[in-house]
Structures are given as structure tokens and as C-alpha cells.
Amino acid sequence: MFDAVLVANRGEIAVRIIRTLRTLGVRAVLAASVPDRRSLAARLADEVVLLEGHTAAETYLDIEAVVAAAKATGCEAVHPGYGLLSERPDFAHACAGAGLVFIGPSTETLTLLGDKVAARDLAVANDVPVAPGASGTTDAELAEAAREVGFPLMLKARGGGGGLGMRVVATPDDLAPAIEAARRQTAAAFGDDRLFVERYVENAHHVEVQVLADAHGNAVHLGERDCSVQRRHQKLVEETPSPVLDEALRAELTAAALRLMRAAGYVNAGTVEFLVGEPKDGRRPFYFLEVNPRLQVEHPVTEAVTGLDLVALQLAVAAGEPLPFAQDGIRFDGHAIEFRLNAEDPWAGFLPAAGRLTTLTAPGARLDTGYEAGDAVPSEYDSLVAKLVVRGPVRGATLQLAAGVLGSASLAGLRTNLPLHRAVLANPVFAAGEATVQWLERELPALLEAARPHPAALAAAARLFASREEPGFAGSAWLAPGARILWLDDGAGPRSVSLVRDQASVDGESVDAGDAASVTARLEPDGSVVVGAPIGDFRVRLVPPPATSAAARAGDGPASAIRAPLAGRVAAVNVREGEPVADGVVVAVLDAMKMEHAITAPGAGTVSAVHVAPDEVVEAGALLVELE
């Protein structure tokens, strides 16, 4: 085993790797950017090397700086985690050239599997089913490939991963703008704008197989994970085993995964991803998607049912040791589910919500996180705050346990998607195991509505707030003689609550006084009120009334200032000075936290000034465009 390993990552996965290194007695060295210099990972590491810079491009993606950090601290190996440099053949090559062990597959394997078209060809050559697809270099060649494959189709990045560049294209008219957006995003993320197309598999489940292989010719699978609950091709909920696989299909899927990885000469931990279609003639067809040649975000659910430490196994394999077990030595026990808790506002288009955590608890669950209460979630990186993992004996029992854990979990100080997870878990389609990769986005409006607390809960919170300000009120009766209007934020934006005698109204909806009186509400030390609800507790805050005047919406003066809602890179500017625009037109696109965010005009007008250009990095609140 190694004496010292550099962790070339950040956030929860850096913490996860450091904990295993310390358990094994291996010195854990962390390469950290300026925003992460006081992070939980930095506090846990034995040594920290500061990478001068703030953005990922300046720090974690700087191969020369990361390799130099490993050499300067006497490390023998580098663990890249997931994302960032984990799939980069040039990084693996640079490590080898510096005499460092790259904890992952070889440069040659990364090169082969990093090209999604080459990986498809390898799958075909080894009898692994693929969806019909074709590639092209130019836009015209891609258009011809699309005509061959047929619509609807998936437009995909040939290099890179993480769902970046992926677009569903329904009709030929949608193809050109999709190609433009996909090339822009993949060029920025990977320096590679090559694309290809595949037949779109409707109502499919996303199922992946965890594989582990050593340098001695041994390879095993560690079961499958179902990752079908996704938004914009980013996974939100993962579980094992998959609710749609029977033993026969599981055997087919795992055998195909092992066949492909052996053909690729794969060594270390990796995942083979598939789409599983609707039943046809009594069986479900499946199609190869890609290989993720690294540790996956969702690996904890596999650890939960196998009892294995995948990071420890990665280290052992990288150190040249053979796998300590054969396939028949692996035991699968129970069912596990993981929820990704992101710092984002589901009610504001999932805009990232950087800020300082005041509370982070999840009693009864494994909580993998890169933060503790009091830590700031920076705006420079992705929005993942924590992964909440629950295990039970069978799926039904696990869902019940998860409902209790999500109901009592608390992430306060910034907006998160925790309420959405509660609504997903309570939905009968998810509970039945029938959620497909299209399900979440199709049902999102209804899920977001279900994720908000009932108006009676807000009325109860308003009574408690009012009792603090009205002597003698004590929450025992409604205010009198006139109505009192309070503005409360339930995690989904401000809502008005009107109280008067025996009546309450939330956003104009009448609330039964008896229902409100029966809701549990308690005052917290930070001044918020926590109210009970069927899908979990909600934290409610008293906020000022929102600005409603035209002047307040437009800012000072006659010009309407369109500002960046978050920090990021300007991916595109779609307007010019003097150009008329309609209400809702996309004036600019920001690339931040692995997502493109369309910035729209708040009303019709004429562009009076453009303040940014493509590739410029802007802070939250930066002035982008002005409209008259």
C-alpha cells in the first residue's frame, strides 16, 4: 500500500477518499483551491497544498499544478475522484511521466473509452446491444446522420461525460440550434466539440453496472444501480438493486458489462451504463450508453448492500494487489437508496444557491458531504452539498425509512432540493419503481407543488410569528380587529399570509382555522419557525414584502438592468445594442455549476447596452444587458 496519496478533488468526494486513506494509515494530501482552503476536506487532510486560483480551470483542472503538488509532498499516487481530471488521458499520462500512480484505468483505456463512438464500436464487437446511432464531423454530416437514425434522437458529446452537451431533439427543425448549444457547452467543458446522434429510447430506465478489475486478469461486478430519476441528464436519486430488473435480465446486463470491460483491458473501478427499455415480447431490451472510467457519485449505495469499501479496493488494485474475492464471494444484502442534496432553488429554475450552511443534519442516514454547519458553499463549483443514503432489508422498507429520514433532515442557510426529494419519495409512480428517465421533468410542476407545505402550515407559522409581536396574542386566537398580512418564505419563495379573527388566507386561498391550529409549529433559535407537514418538517422565515412597483423591478431610471443571477462564464450573448427584443427572449446564456442557464428579457424593449462578451467570467449580480 502507498505511504501518501494526493487527493485531486474537492467537496464530498475528497472527504470520502480522505476518510478511507486515514483508516488505512495512508497520509492524505489535499490539493485545494483558494475558496476550498478552509473546507472540511482541508480540515481532515494530513497536509494541504494550496492551488493559487478560484475557478476549476485555474486550479483543479491545471494538470501541471496538480502533479507538482503531488511531487512536492512526496506522494506516490493520485486519486482523482470523479469529474474534474478523473477521465482525462493526458492527466493519467502526466502522472505516469512523473512517476506517480494514477488511481484509475490506464491512459490507453481512458483514451479508448473516452471516445463515445469508439466505445460504441467496442460494444458492438463484443455483442453488447447499442441503440442505432451515427456520427459526423460537420453540422451537415450530423444532419445527415440524424436523418439516418430518425427522430426523436439524442445528440451527445463524443468526448467528456456528466450529461454535458446531451440534447433530446424531437424534430429536424430543432437540430441546428441543439447542435450549436451542444458544441458550445462541450467545447467549454472538454475542449472537444465533436458530437454524434443516437436513437432516443422513450420511457427507458437508466441502469448501470459497477465493475471492479485488477491487473491480474480478475474482474467482478458489484451489482447494478438504477439512476432513472434525473433532471437535464443529471442524476438525483439512485438505488440498488433496480426495481425493473429480474434475475434473468440482471444476469444479461452484468455479463455484458464484464464482457465489455475485459475487452477494453480495464483495471480499477468503473461503471458500464445502459438504458433499459419497455417490455417487448415478454422481455426488456437494453442498450449500452457509455463507460464511466472512475468512481461514481452514487457508489455509496453499492457499498451499503455489499459491505465493501470501493475506495479501499481502488487503492489496493492501483498498488498492484489482486482482488481479494471472486464473483461468488460477493454478497448482496438489502436495498439502498441515495438522494443528492444540491444547493439550488427548484422554484427558480434550479438556479444554484451558494451560501453558508447553518444546519446540516440527517438522523438515521449515511451522510456523505463536503461541508459542516457554518461552512460556505462556494459559487465556483457544482452544487452538490451532500448525499443522503438509506439502507433497509427490502425496497418497501427502505422507502419507509427514507421517508422518515428525509422528513427529519435539515439543510438550512441556503435553498436546496430537499423538499423536492420528499415529494419524489411520496409519489406513487416512484414508489412503484416505475419512474423513467423522462418522468421527473414531465412531472416537475406537480412535484414542486406537492413539495411546498400546505397553506395550513403557513397559517400556523404566521400565528406563531404574530404571537411574538402582539402582546397577549399567544397564538390562541386570530388578530383583531383588522387583517394582518405577513410575508413568509417556505423555501420556495415568499408567500403572503393574511390573518384576521377566525380566518386565514395564504396567497388568496382560504385556510380553515381548525386545520391551522392543529399543525405543529415551533420557534427556532435563529428566529425561523419549523412546521410539521405530511412529507416532512418545513422551515419558514418571516421576510420583507417583495418589491412590486415597476421602478423596483426595473431598477433605477428608465433602463431595465438584466443581471447575472449567479456567478459563471458567459456562454453566449444573443442580442446587440439597438436591437428590439420581445418579453422572454433569451438575451444571454451563462455556464455555471455544470449547467447552462438562459437569461431572458423581463419585458419587451430595445437593447440600450451590452456589457459582456462570450467567455467572460462574471460574478453574481453583474450587469449583462440593459433594455429601454
PDB file of C-alpha atoms in Angstrom, residues 213-366:
ATOM      1  CA  ALA A 213     -10.992  -5.373 -12.186  1.00  0.00           C
ATOM      2  CA  ASP A 214      -7.357  -5.905 -11.214  1.00  0.00           C
ATOM      3  CA  ALA A 215      -4.112  -6.141 -13.173  1.00  0.00           C
ATOM      4  CA  HIS A 216      -4.027  -9.923 -12.766  1.00  0.00           C
ATOM      5  CA  GLY A 217      -6.927 -10.684 -15.106  1.00  0.00           C
ATOM      6  CA  ASN A 218      -9.663 -10.825 -12.457  1.00  0.00           C
ATOM      7  CA  ALA A 219     -12.914  -8.907 -12.933  1.00  0.00           C
ATOM      8  CA  VAL A 220     -16.181  -8.904 -10.971  1.00  0.00           C
ATOM      9  CA  HIS A 221     -19.401  -6.933 -10.926  1.00  0.00           C
ATOM     10  CA  LEU A 222     -20.855  -5.464  -7.747  1.00  0.00           C
ATOM     11  CA  GLY A 223     -24.461  -5.396  -8.911  1.00  0.00           C
ATOM     12  CA  GLU A 224     -26.443  -2.665 -10.617  1.00  0.00           C
ATOM     13  CA  ARG A 225     -27.823   0.750  -9.727  1.00  0.00           C
ATOM     14  CA  ASP A 226     -30.993   2.377 -11.062  1.00  0.00           C
ATOM     15  CA  CYS A 227     -30.437   6.091 -11.732  1.00  0.00           C
ATOM     16  CA  SER A 228     -33.626   6.927 -13.623  1.00  0.00           C
ATOM     17  CA  VAL A 229     -34.711   9.969 -11.578  1.00  0.00           C
ATOM     18  CA  GLN A 230     -32.858  12.683 -13.481  1.00  0.00           C
ATOM     19  CA  ARG A 231     -33.177  16.319 -14.446  1.00  0.00           C
ATOM     20  CA  ARG A 232     -31.373  17.556 -17.551  1.00  0.00           C
ATOM     21  CA  HIS A 233     -29.459  14.259 -17.597  1.00  0.00           C
ATOM     22  CA  GLN A 234     -28.132  14.887 -14.080  1.00  0.00           C
ATOM     23  CA  LYS A 235     -28.949  12.090 -11.640  1.00  0.00           C
ATOM     24  CA  LEU A 236     -30.820  12.988  -8.449  1.00  0.00           C
ATOM     25  CA  VAL A 237     -31.880   9.641  -6.932  1.00  0.00           C
ATOM     26  CA  GLU A 238     -30.072   6.295  -7.231  1.00  0.00           C
ATOM     27  CA  GLU A 239     -30.876   2.894  -5.801  1.00  0.00           C
ATOM     28  CA  THR A 240     -29.758  -0.718  -5.808  1.00  0.00           C
ATOM     29  CA  PRO A 241     -30.992  -3.180  -6.818  1.00  0.00           C
ATOM     30  CA  SER A 242     -33.016  -1.801  -9.735  1.00  0.00           C
ATOM     31  CA  PRO A 243     -36.771  -2.246  -9.360  1.00  0.00           C
ATOM     32  CA  VAL A 244     -37.153  -3.156 -13.068  1.00  0.00           C
ATOM     33  CA  LEU A 245     -34.619  -5.998 -13.367  1.00  0.00           C
ATOM     34  CA  ASP A 246     -35.459  -9.635 -12.849  1.00  0.00           C
ATOM     35  CA  GLU A 247     -32.712 -12.188 -12.298  1.00  0.00           C
ATOM     36  CA  ALA A 248     -32.516 -13.164 -15.976  1.00  0.00           C
ATOM     37  CA  LEU A 249     -32.105  -9.591 -17.187  1.00  0.00           C
ATOM     38  CA  ARG A 250     -29.678  -8.852 -14.344  1.00  0.00           C
ATOM     39  CA  ALA A 251     -27.516 -11.768 -15.486  1.00  0.00           C
ATOM     40  CA  GLU A 252     -27.567 -10.496 -19.091  1.00  0.00           C
ATOM     41  CA  LEU A 253     -26.705  -6.946 -18.095  1.00  0.00           C
ATOM     42  CA  THR A 254     -23.849  -7.821 -15.752  1.00  0.00           C
ATOM     43  CA  ALA A 255     -22.376 -10.326 -18.222  1.00  0.00           C
ATOM     44  CA  ALA A 256     -22.437  -7.687 -20.988  1.00  0.00           C
ATOM     45  CA  ALA A 257     -20.713  -5.182 -18.705  1.00  0.00           C
ATOM     46  CA  LEU A 258     -17.935  -7.615 -17.788  1.00  0.00           C
ATOM     47  CA  ARG A 259     -17.500  -8.641 -21.430  1.00  0.00           C
ATOM     48  CA  LEU A 260     -17.023  -5.037 -22.477  1.00  0.00           C
ATOM     49  CA  MET A 261     -14.632  -4.112 -19.649  1.00  0.00           C
ATOM     50  CA  ARG A 262     -12.455  -7.157 -20.270  1.00  0.00           C
ATOM     51  CA  ALA A 263     -12.283  -6.269 -23.960  1.00  0.00           C
ATOM     52  CA  ALA A 264     -11.148  -2.760 -23.011  1.00  0.00           C
ATOM     53  CA  GLY A 265      -8.379  -4.121 -20.786  1.00  0.00           C
ATOM     54  CA  TYR A 266      -9.965  -2.297 -17.872  1.00  0.00           C
ATOM     55  CA  VAL A 267      -8.227  -2.126 -14.468  1.00  0.00           C
ATOM     56  CA  ASN A 268      -9.691  -0.489 -11.316  1.00  0.00           C
ATOM     57  CA  ALA A 269     -13.282   0.576 -10.560  1.00  0.00           C
ATOM     58  CA  GLY A 270     -15.589   1.581 -13.413  1.00  0.00           C
ATOM     59  CA  THR A 271     -19.242   1.633 -14.380  1.00  0.00           C
ATOM     60  CA  VAL A 272     -20.992   0.495 -17.545  1.00  0.00           C
ATOM     61  CA  GLU A 273     -24.198   2.423 -18.178  1.00  0.00           C
ATOM     62  CA  PHE A 274     -27.263   1.115 -20.031  1.00  0.00           C
ATOM     63  CA  LEU A 275     -30.772   2.169 -20.978  1.00  0.00           C
ATOM     64  CA  VAL A 276     -33.400  -0.481 -20.257  1.00  0.00           C
ATOM     65  CA  GLY A 277     -36.478  -0.118 -22.444  1.00  0.00           C
ATOM     66  CA  GLU A 278     -40.129  -1.002 -22.087  1.00  0.00           C
ATOM     67  CA  PRO A 279     -41.054  -4.706 -22.174  1.00  0.00           C
ATOM     68  CA  LYS A 280     -41.353  -6.206 -25.667  1.00  0.00           C
ATOM     69  CA  ASP A 281     -42.414  -9.801 -26.248  1.00  0.00           C
ATOM     70  CA  GLY A 282     -42.022 -10.587 -22.565  1.00  0.00           C
ATOM     71  CA  ARG A 283     -38.542  -9.095 -22.044  1.00  0.00           C
ATOM     72  CA  ARG A 284     -36.976  -5.681 -21.671  1.00  0.00           C
ATOM     73  CA  PRO A 285     -34.397  -4.678 -24.302  1.00  0.00           C
ATOM     74  CA  PHE A 286     -31.276  -2.875 -23.115  1.00  0.00           C
ATOM     75  CA  TYR A 287     -28.762  -0.637 -24.873  1.00  0.00           C
ATOM     76  CA  PHE A 288     -25.202   0.361 -23.994  1.00  0.00           C
ATOM     77  CA  LEU A 289     -24.760   4.050 -23.177  1.00  0.00           C
ATOM     78  CA  GLU A 290     -21.156   4.598 -22.074  1.00  0.00           C
ATOM     79  CA  VAL A 291     -18.438   3.617 -19.632  1.00  0.00           C
ATOM     80  CA  ASN A 292     -17.633   5.897 -16.711  1.00  0.00           C
ATOM     81  CA  PRO A 293     -13.957   5.029 -16.095  1.00  0.00           C
ATOM     82  CA  ARG A 294     -13.868   6.239 -12.490  1.00  0.00           C
ATOM     83  CA  LEU A 295     -15.636   6.125  -9.158  1.00  0.00           C
ATOM     84  CA  GLN A 296     -19.274   7.178  -9.458  1.00  0.00           C
ATOM     85  CA  VAL A 297     -21.085   9.748  -7.320  1.00  0.00           C
ATOM     86  CA  GLU A 298     -23.623   7.057  -6.425  1.00  0.00           C
ATOM     87  CA  HIS A 299     -21.117   4.394  -5.296  1.00  0.00           C
ATOM     88  CA  PRO A 300     -22.325   4.519  -1.631  1.00  0.00           C
ATOM     89  CA  VAL A 301     -25.477   2.528  -2.410  1.00  0.00           C
ATOM     90  CA  THR A 302     -23.299  -0.286  -3.741  1.00  0.00           C
ATOM     91  CA  GLU A 303     -21.173  -0.117  -0.602  1.00  0.00           C
ATOM     92  CA  ALA A 304     -24.328  -0.239   1.524  1.00  0.00           C
ATOM     93  CA  VAL A 305     -25.540  -3.572   0.086  1.00  0.00           C
ATOM     94  CA  THR A 306     -22.143  -5.273  -0.377  1.00  0.00           C
ATOM     95  CA  GLY A 307     -20.369  -4.068   2.760  1.00  0.00           C
ATOM     96  CA  LEU A 308     -17.321  -3.181   0.656  1.00  0.00           C
ATOM     97  CA  ASP A 309     -15.216  -0.001   0.639  1.00  0.00           C
ATOM     98  CA  LEU A 310     -14.789   0.840  -3.048  1.00  0.00           C
ATOM     99  CA  VAL A 311     -12.123   3.473  -2.406  1.00  0.00           C
ATOM    100  CA  ALA A 312     -10.046   0.992  -0.396  1.00  0.00           C
ATOM    101  CA  LEU A 313     -10.405  -1.536  -3.224  1.00  0.00           C
ATOM    102  CA  GLN A 314      -9.355   1.100  -5.773  1.00  0.00           C
ATOM    103  CA  LEU A 315      -6.220   1.800  -3.755  1.00  0.00           C
ATOM    104  CA  ALA A 316      -5.380  -1.889  -3.413  1.00  0.00           C
ATOM    105  CA  VAL A 317      -5.790  -2.546  -7.142  1.00  0.00           C
ATOM    106  CA  ALA A 318      -3.719   0.529  -8.017  1.00  0.00           C
ATOM    107  CA  ALA A 319      -0.984  -0.740  -5.681  1.00  0.00           C
ATOM    108  CA  GLY A 320      -0.857  -3.953  -7.720  1.00  0.00           C
ATOM    109  CA  GLU A 321      -2.782  -6.251  -5.404  1.00  0.00           C
ATOM    110  CA  PRO A 322      -5.202  -8.854  -6.777  1.00  0.00           C
ATOM    111  CA  LEU A 323      -8.886  -8.631  -5.935  1.00  0.00           C
ATOM    112  CA  PRO A 324      -9.488 -10.269  -2.532  1.00  0.00           C
ATOM    113  CA  PHE A 325     -12.575 -12.159  -3.733  1.00  0.00           C
ATOM    114  CA  ALA A 326     -14.127 -13.856  -6.757  1.00  0.00           C
ATOM    115  CA  GLN A 327     -17.643 -13.240  -8.058  1.00  0.00           C
ATOM    116  CA  ASP A 328     -19.191 -15.949  -5.891  1.00  0.00           C
ATOM    117  CA  GLY A 329     -17.617 -14.375  -2.818  1.00  0.00           C
ATOM    118  CA  ILE A 330     -19.666 -11.174  -3.103  1.00  0.00           C
ATOM    119  CA  ARG A 331     -22.842 -10.988  -1.035  1.00  0.00           C
ATOM    120  CA  PHE A 332     -25.709  -8.593  -1.772  1.00  0.00           C
ATOM    121  CA  ASP A 333     -27.784  -7.756   1.294  1.00  0.00           C
ATOM    122  CA  GLY A 334     -30.795  -5.450   1.332  1.00  0.00           C
ATOM    123  CA  HIS A 335     -31.799  -2.387  -0.655  1.00  0.00           C
ATOM    124  CA  ALA A 336     -30.186   1.075  -0.611  1.00  0.00           C
ATOM    125  CA  ILE A 337     -31.207   4.447  -1.976  1.00  0.00           C
ATOM    126  CA  GLU A 338     -29.289   7.721  -2.323  1.00  0.00           C
ATOM    127  CA  PHE A 339     -30.619  11.282  -2.627  1.00  0.00           C
ATOM    128  CA  ARG A 340     -28.357  14.023  -3.950  1.00  0.00           C
ATOM    129  CA  LEU A 341     -28.874  17.194  -1.940  1.00  0.00           C
ATOM    130  CA  ASN A 342     -27.956  20.197  -4.070  1.00  0.00           C
ATOM    131  CA  ALA A 343     -27.641  23.878  -3.263  1.00  0.00           C
ATOM    132  CA  GLU A 344     -30.193  25.078  -5.785  1.00  0.00           C
ATOM    133  CA  ASP A 345     -33.629  26.658  -5.920  1.00  0.00           C
ATOM    134  CA  PRO A 346     -36.133  24.310  -7.599  1.00  0.00           C
ATOM    135  CA  TRP A 347     -38.730  27.106  -7.660  1.00  0.00           C
ATOM    136  CA  ALA A 348     -36.419  29.470  -9.535  1.00  0.00           C
ATOM    137  CA  GLY A 349     -35.407  27.223 -12.415  1.00  0.00           C
ATOM    138  CA  PHE A 350     -32.906  25.313 -10.225  1.00  0.00           C
ATOM    139  CA  LEU A 351     -30.532  28.250 -10.058  1.00  0.00           C
ATOM    140  CA  PRO A 352     -27.514  27.377  -7.895  1.00  0.00           C
ATOM    141  CA  ALA A 353     -27.819  28.821  -4.399  1.00  0.00           C
ATOM    142  CA  ALA A 354     -24.363  29.351  -2.944  1.00  0.00           C
ATOM    143  CA  GLY A 355     -24.297  30.497   0.665  1.00  0.00           C
ATOM    144  CA  ARG A 356     -23.475  29.496   4.232  1.00  0.00           C
ATOM    145  CA  LEU A 357     -24.955  26.361   5.797  1.00  0.00           C
ATOM    146  CA  THR A 358     -26.410  26.956   9.231  1.00  0.00           C
ATOM    147  CA  THR A 359     -27.790  23.433   9.725  1.00  0.00           C
ATOM    148  CA  LEU A 360     -26.881  20.089   8.123  1.00  0.00           C
ATOM    149  CA  THR A 361     -28.400  17.003   9.753  1.00  0.00           C
ATOM    150  CA  ALA A 362     -29.950  13.727   8.591  1.00  0.00           C
ATOM    151  CA  PRO A 363     -30.546  11.384  11.554  1.00  0.00           C
ATOM    152  CA  GLY A 364     -30.698   7.723  10.568  1.00  0.00           C
ATOM    153  CA  ALA A 365     -28.792   8.020   7.284  1.00  0.00           C
ATOM    154  CA  ARG A 366     -25.277   7.824   5.940  1.00  0.00           C
TER     155      ARG A 366
END
